[in-house]
Amino acid sequence: MVPQVQLYDTTLRDGMQGEGMSLSADEKLRVAHALDALGVHLIEAGFPSSNPKEDELFELLSRERFEYAEIVAFGMTRRRDRSADDDPSLRLLADCFAPVCTLVGKTWRLHLEKVTRVDPEENLRMIAESVAFLRTRGKRVIYDAEHFFDGFRHDPAYALRCLHAAAGAGAENVTLCDTNGSSLPSQVAEATAAVAAEVGASPVGGPSLGIHTHDDAGCGVANALAAVERGAQLVQGTMNGYGERCGNANLVTILPTLQLKLGLSCVEPERLARLTETAHLVDEICNVAPNPDQPYVGRNAFAHKGGMHVAGVVRDARTFEHVEPADVGNDRALLVSELSGKGTVHARAEQSGVALADDAAGRVIERVKALESTGYQFEAADGSFDLLIRRESGDYEPLFRLESFRVIVEKRETGRVETEATIKIWVDGERQVRTAEGNGPVHALDRALRGAIGATYPHLRDLELVNFKVRILDEAKGTGAVTRVLLDMSDGVDTWGAIGVSENVIEASWDALVDSLEAGMLPGRAQGGLAGVTSEGAAVSGR
Amino acid sequence: MVPQVQLYDTTLRDGMQGEGMSLSADEKLRVAHALDALGVHLIEAGFPSSNPKEDELFELLSRERFEYAEIVAFGMTRRRDRSADDDPSLRLLADCFAPVCTLVGKTWRLHLEKVTRVDPEENLRMIAESVAFLRTRGKRVIYDAEHFFDGFRHDPAYALRCLHAAAGAGAENVTLCDTNGSSLPSQVAEATAAVAAEVGASPVGGPSLGIHTHDDAGCGVANALAAVERGAQLVQGTMNGYGERCGNANLVTILPTLQLKLGLSCVEPERLARLTETAHLVDEICNVAPNPDQPYVGRNAFAHKGGMHVAGVVRDARTFEHVEPADVGNDRALLVSELSGKGTVHARAEQSGVALADDAAGRVIERVKALESTGYQFEAADGSFDLLIRRESGDYEPLFRLESFRVIVEKRETGRVETEATIKIWVDGERQVRTAEGNGPVHALDRALRGAIGATYPHLRDLELVNFKVRILDEAKGTGAVTRVLLDMSDGVDTWGAIGVSENVIEASWDALVDSLEAGMLPGRAQGGLAGVTSEGAAVSGR
């Protein structure tokens, strides 16, 4: 399908400006695949080679296959003191694999005067020459007009000349940026309409218009919508609205609004139905607690409390619900589980090669609900979920039986920290007692456990713990704070998640560790990955 | 002053529909006074006597003096089976002390058909007679037109007749409600303009128009602004956007936007400067963690991370800040990780009351860079950063000296998990050895440590660990994975972050824990919060 509005995600670049945001290259790859599965058209990955981490990311991305998404590299217009083909950053953009490059440049005269101190005419040349250079090197180019709306209010003629410079040099899109989030929807509507009339209406169609907004006045989403209503065909934003200060425009809110309210098709309906799942998965990867009140995808988004409202929903959902929750993959029930439909459970079981009777599927759903009420969440713990299905299907054999474990962490007078773990377990009818040291308690437990069962299950020796995240959940206030541990295990081909929940971080870690190893021994995985894993070693499950 | 737009706060009624919201009558009274101090004009307190708690609240409120605010009682139009003066709820409204009553009623025919099954003509009589009854009893009346925008899209003529019924019976204001948050700003603008032309333009001026919106499509604030731009003179919303599902329109965002961006005066500028403090105080009363990314008042709302942005702010704040932070009582936070110069370090040192020599500032920057390269990140660890400054300034005295600690976590055969921590430390020249149990290793260490030094530093007993996050940083793969622990400590007034980084999660947790306690003893904090705390004990740090 040809989208009526293109979704341009900048989670991996602008989203990372948010407080505390930091992802490894592998994690960024997982986010990119999640965005691709949702149907996002353009994924801005960052600056190529601005540092070793970005370098690794572009290297990884260049070997990856995406179904829909195109990767966008981000950079700035050339420096004022050199020609475009002599600018190291532009050359890196030209040389990188990404088919699309976005160049950010100035359009606000106040910035030229106060910040960069570049002559306005030289700025126009910087824009035109940078775009032209990348065009000659075969790139499609998007021009991000930084502070466009401030610039347009300050000196509209000059702001428009900047757009003309980019368009004239071959940019396929000029994106109007409300960089500091200062604008209101009526201002964005007026300015966008003016640009559409001036720049977007050239004889051969001109470039398309894009919109990039921030939430500093609480209008990030509304500003993006206002621009689309006046002609913008590309919307930049981030997943869950991550970003500097108050965040970027939230694509998770914008996508369903465009599609369900404005009737502008962006992605196939079955992809839109993955919205809730995708939003939460990205939150988990970023170690951000999902906002329960988030429009469309929040746990409370379709929850009803007022008595009159509940009665209304029962009689006719339209009376109190603005969209059908299922259209965005959400649920009317208060305790939302993405896995709570039998269809989903059957599909997942089939994926991992389990024949599941209908009553077993019902038990899986009940079990998921019960566990979720204590703090479990299976969206990012597919390994634990696969095990849960097998336990209910009767097709489950534990690798061992735990008798006890003990972990000691000691910081000595010398400042040296020593950690040892002792486990007592039963494997194949034999009692095994092992002690191992480690960098930390989970490492020591992992080594002791694999030492004890590795001879019986040699495949386990090839697995690597690639991620470990801990968060305190105060959702379960009544029973005291609970610790949730999510960890990812990899066999070098496939990566899967496991979860543990307990008051005690060590016990939660142990539970997640055991799940991650048992999931690694499931048929399909033990032979080198589930169906759907590509030969390039894409570390992405099919969710 | 006569406000150009009236602020109508429904935190105490609609805000209480939010998940987990519940306030005692005393707490509601504190909220009401905070709203009054901010300059809010109308405070909707709830249904009089709908239950004993509301009864107590109205009793308390009736004896209270407010500087600006008027109290509003909320109710519904009469039942269909009785006359207005025979309706118990309307009589309670008429008898209560509040000078203003808001009546909610139907305007959407779909609701009449599907939910209440009331004849449309009878509904018009219910509206008119209920308003008229309260007018004869001396009340000023606001009519809340429930689901107005859905109703207007469905049957505009009937929706307008409902408004006429209320206006004709003497309502001083009709408020257009987007009850299920379904509408977009362009729709609200169009409908409001139509109403203003029809209802608001009667010969003697007609009633004023109000707007009541929700955030289900992420447009709660923008919808309110759109209505004001088309003639609404009263805005309903809640503090911090509390409310059912995705929340109500956030008055904390709307007020500064109306006043600073649309130039519509609502409150005196010195009251607007209390906005941040008030928003956080109400969060504290409601036991809600302040949203760090909240427009205008969030801790990150004026924080800058990108190098270019920081340079711009230093040269001319207008280049990257949409309003002056002080106008809303907030502060410019320069995120520590991007500390680009000594000026920022000096500013931060000054904020926490340390005189820092120039060479010491240089050492702070070097130290931050060195620590960041090993995985530290100070953005969310202001407590650790304050300590770092003091260490380099020479103005630092550790609370104790660690000799050693040992943590044992044991899972027994019974399945029971036991955790104990033993610490050996020197405090004031004396050796202290303590052992404590806990829910987990950090809890046990915390209890042992506070047990050992609590007698010397009694203030530490009042501190509460409010957040704890762990993640593995694989950025530093070469030297093995590193664990980063971030925790937040609070004294009930102020909250600060601390960080620890180590291969060992227990050691990282210990380091963060010690920092968080030492930061809690810094001058300013130990006396109950940093400068900026009001005499009422408003829980607002200057961050």
Coordinates of N, CA and C in Angstrom, one line a residue, chain A residues 59-152:
Chain A
E59 N 27.0 -0.4 11.0 CA 27.5 -1.7 10.5 C 26.5 -2.8 10.6
L60 N 25.9 -2.9 11.8 CA 24.8 -3.9 12.0 C 23.7 -3.7 11.1
L61 N 23.2 -2.4 11.0 CA 22.0 -2.1 10.2 C 22.2 -2.5 8.7
S62 N 23.5 -2.3 8.2 CA 23.7 -2.4 6.8 C 23.6 -3.9 6.4
R63 N 23.7 -4.8 7.4 CA 23.5 -6.2 7.1 C 22.1 -6.8 7.4
E64 N 21.3 -5.9 7.8 CA 19.9 -6.3 8.2 C 18.9 -6.1 7.1
R65 N 17.9 -7.0 7.1 CA 16.8 -6.8 6.2 C 15.6 -6.3 6.9
F66 N 14.9 -5.3 6.3 CA 13.7 -4.8 6.8 C 12.6 -4.9 5.8
E67 N 11.4 -5.2 6.3 CA 10.3 -5.5 5.4 C 9.8 -4.2 4.8
Y68 N 9.6 -3.1 5.6 CA 9.0 -1.9 5.1 C 10.0 -0.7 5.2
A69 N 10.6 -0.7 6.4 CA 11.3 0.5 6.8 C 12.6 0.8 6.0
E70 N 12.8 2.0 5.7 CA 14.1 2.4 5.2 C 14.9 3.2 6.3
I71 N 16.2 2.9 6.3 CA 17.0 3.6 7.3 C 17.5 4.9 6.8
V72 N 17.4 5.9 7.8 CA 17.8 7.3 7.5 C 19.0 7.6 8.3
A73 N 20.0 8.2 7.7 CA 21.2 8.7 8.4 C 21.0 10.2 8.6
F74 N 21.4 10.7 9.7 CA 21.2 12.1 10.1 C 22.5 12.9 10.2
G75 N 22.4 14.1 9.7 CA 23.6 15.0 9.8 C 23.3 16.4 9.6
M76 N 24.3 17.3 9.6 CA 24.0 18.7 9.5 C 24.5 19.2 8.1
T77 N 24.1 20.4 7.8 CA 24.6 21.1 6.6 C 26.1 21.3 6.8
R78 N 26.8 21.5 5.7 CA 28.3 21.7 5.7 C 28.7 22.8 6.6
R79 N 29.9 22.7 7.1 CA 30.4 23.9 7.9 C 30.6 25.0 6.9
R80 N 30.7 26.2 7.6 CA 30.8 27.4 6.7 C 32.2 27.5 6.1
D81 N 33.2 26.9 6.7 CA 34.5 27.1 6.2 C 35.0 26.1 5.2
R82 N 34.1 25.2 4.7 CA 34.6 24.3 3.6 C 33.6 24.0 2.6
S83 N 34.0 23.4 1.5 CA 33.0 23.0 0.5 C 32.4 21.7 1.0
A84 N 31.2 21.4 0.4 CA 30.5 20.2 0.9 C 31.3 18.9 0.7
D85 N 32.0 18.8 -0.4 CA 32.7 17.5 -0.6 C 34.0 17.5 0.2
D86 N 34.3 18.5 0.9 CA 35.4 18.5 1.8 C 35.0 18.5 3.3
D87 N 33.7 18.3 3.5 CA 33.2 18.3 4.9 C 33.2 16.8 5.4
P88 N 34.0 16.5 6.4 CA 34.1 15.1 6.8 C 32.7 14.5 7.2
S89 N 31.9 15.2 7.8 CA 30.6 14.6 8.3 C 29.7 14.3 7.0
L90 N 29.7 15.3 6.1 CA 28.9 15.0 4.9 C 29.4 13.8 4.1
R91 N 30.7 13.7 4.1 CA 31.3 12.6 3.4 C 30.9 11.2 4.1
L92 N 30.9 11.2 5.4 CA 30.5 10.0 6.1 C 29.0 9.7 5.7
L93 N 28.2 10.7 5.6 CA 26.8 10.5 5.2 C 26.7 9.9 3.8
A94 N 27.5 10.5 2.9 CA 27.5 10.1 1.5 C 28.0 8.6 1.4
D95 N 29.0 8.3 2.2 CA 29.5 6.9 2.1 C 28.7 5.9 2.9
C96 N 27.8 6.3 3.7 CA 27.1 5.2 4.5 C 26.1 4.5 3.7
F97 N 25.6 3.4 4.2 CA 24.7 2.5 3.3 C 23.3 3.1 3.2
A98 N 22.9 4.0 4.1 CA 21.5 4.4 4.2 C 21.1 5.1 2.9
P99 N 19.9 4.8 2.3 CA 19.5 5.4 1.1 C 18.9 6.8 1.3
V100 N 18.6 7.2 2.5 CA 18.0 8.5 2.7 C 18.9 9.2 3.8
C101 N 19.1 10.5 3.5 CA 19.8 11.3 4.5 C 19.0 12.5 4.9
T102 N 18.9 12.7 6.2 CA 18.3 14.0 6.7 C 19.3 14.9 7.1
L103 N 19.2 16.2 6.6 CA 20.2 17.2 6.9 C 19.4 18.3 7.7
V104 N 19.9 18.6 8.9 CA 19.3 19.7 9.7 C 20.1 21.0 9.4
G105 N 19.4 22.1 9.3 CA 20.0 23.3 9.0 C 19.2 24.5 9.6
K106 N 19.8 25.6 9.6 CA 19.1 26.8 10.2 C 18.1 27.4 9.3
T107 N 17.1 28.0 9.9 CA 16.1 28.8 9.1 C 15.7 30.1 9.9
W108 N 16.2 30.2 11.1 CA 15.8 31.3 12.0 C 16.9 32.3 12.1
R109 N 16.7 33.5 11.6 CA 17.8 34.5 11.6 C 18.3 34.7 13.0
L110 N 17.5 34.7 14.0 CA 18.0 34.9 15.4 C 19.1 33.9 15.7
H111 N 19.0 32.7 15.2 CA 20.0 31.7 15.5 C 21.3 32.0 14.8
L112 N 21.1 32.5 13.5 CA 22.3 32.8 12.8 C 23.1 34.0 13.5
E113 N 22.3 34.9 14.0 CA 22.9 36.1 14.6 C 23.5 35.7 16.0
K114 N 22.8 34.9 16.8 CA 23.1 34.8 18.2 C 24.0 33.5 18.4
V115 N 23.7 32.5 17.6 CA 24.4 31.2 18.0 C 25.5 30.8 17.0
T116 N 25.2 30.7 15.7 CA 26.2 30.3 14.8 C 27.0 31.4 14.2
R117 N 26.4 32.6 14.2 CA 27.1 33.8 13.6 C 27.5 33.6 12.1
V118 N 26.6 33.0 11.4 CA 26.8 32.8 10.0 C 26.0 33.8 9.2
D119 N 26.6 34.3 8.2 CA 25.9 35.2 7.3 C 24.6 34.6 6.6
P120 N 23.5 35.2 6.6 CA 22.3 34.6 6.1 C 22.4 34.1 4.7
E121 N 23.2 34.8 3.8 CA 23.3 34.3 2.4 C 24.2 33.0 2.4
E122 N 25.3 33.1 3.2 CA 26.1 31.9 3.3 C 25.3 30.7 3.8
N123 N 24.4 30.9 4.8 CA 23.6 29.8 5.3 C 22.8 29.2 4.1
L124 N 22.2 30.0 3.2 CA 21.5 29.5 2.1 C 22.4 28.6 1.2
R125 N 23.6 29.1 1.0 CA 24.5 28.3 0.2 C 24.9 27.0 0.9
M126 N 25.0 27.0 2.2 CA 25.3 25.8 3.0 C 24.2 24.8 2.8
I127 N 23.0 25.3 2.8 CA 21.8 24.3 2.7 C 21.9 23.7 1.3
A128 N 21.9 24.6 0.3 CA 21.8 24.2 -1.1 C 23.0 23.2 -1.5
E129 N 24.2 23.6 -1.1 CA 25.3 22.8 -1.5 C 25.4 21.5 -0.8
S130 N 24.9 21.5 0.4 CA 24.9 20.2 1.2 C 23.9 19.2 0.6
V131 N 22.7 19.7 0.3 CA 21.7 18.9 -0.3 C 22.2 18.4 -1.7
A132 N 22.7 19.3 -2.5 CA 23.2 18.9 -3.8 C 24.3 17.9 -3.8
F133 N 25.2 18.0 -2.9 CA 26.3 17.1 -2.7 C 25.8 15.7 -2.5
L134 N 24.9 15.6 -1.6 CA 24.3 14.2 -1.3 C 23.5 13.7 -2.4
R135 N 22.8 14.6 -3.2 CA 22.1 14.1 -4.3 C 23.0 13.5 -5.4
T136 N 24.2 14.2 -5.6 CA 25.1 13.7 -6.6 C 25.7 12.4 -6.2
R137 N 25.7 12.1 -4.9 CA 26.2 10.8 -4.4 C 25.0 9.8 -4.3
G138 N 23.9 10.1 -4.9 CA 22.8 9.1 -5.0 C 21.9 9.0 -3.8
K139 N 22.0 10.0 -2.9 CA 21.1 9.9 -1.7 C 19.8 10.6 -2.0
R140 N 18.7 10.1 -1.4 CA 17.5 10.9 -1.3 C 17.7 11.8 0.0
V141 N 17.2 13.0 -0.1 CA 17.5 13.9 1.0 C 16.2 14.6 1.6
I142 N 16.2 14.6 2.9 CA 15.2 15.3 3.6 C 15.8 16.5 4.3
Y143 N 15.2 17.7 4.2 CA 15.8 18.8 4.9 C 15.0 19.1 6.1
D144 N 15.6 19.1 7.3 CA 15.0 19.4 8.5 C 15.2 20.9 8.8
A145 N 14.2 21.7 8.7 CA 14.3 23.1 8.9 C 14.1 23.4 10.4
E146 N 15.3 23.5 11.0 CA 15.3 23.7 12.5 C 14.7 25.0 12.9
H147 N 13.9 25.0 14.0 CA 13.2 26.2 14.5 C 12.4 26.9 13.4
F148 N 11.8 26.1 12.5 CA 11.1 26.8 11.4 C 10.0 27.7 11.8
F149 N 9.2 27.3 12.8 CA 8.1 28.2 13.2 C 8.5 29.4 13.9
D150 N 9.5 29.4 14.7 CA 10.1 30.6 15.3 C 10.6 31.5 14.2
G151 N 11.3 30.9 13.3 CA 11.9 31.6 12.2 C 10.8 32.3 11.3
F152 N 9.8 31.5 11.1 CA 8.7 32.0 10.2 C 8.0 33.2 10.9

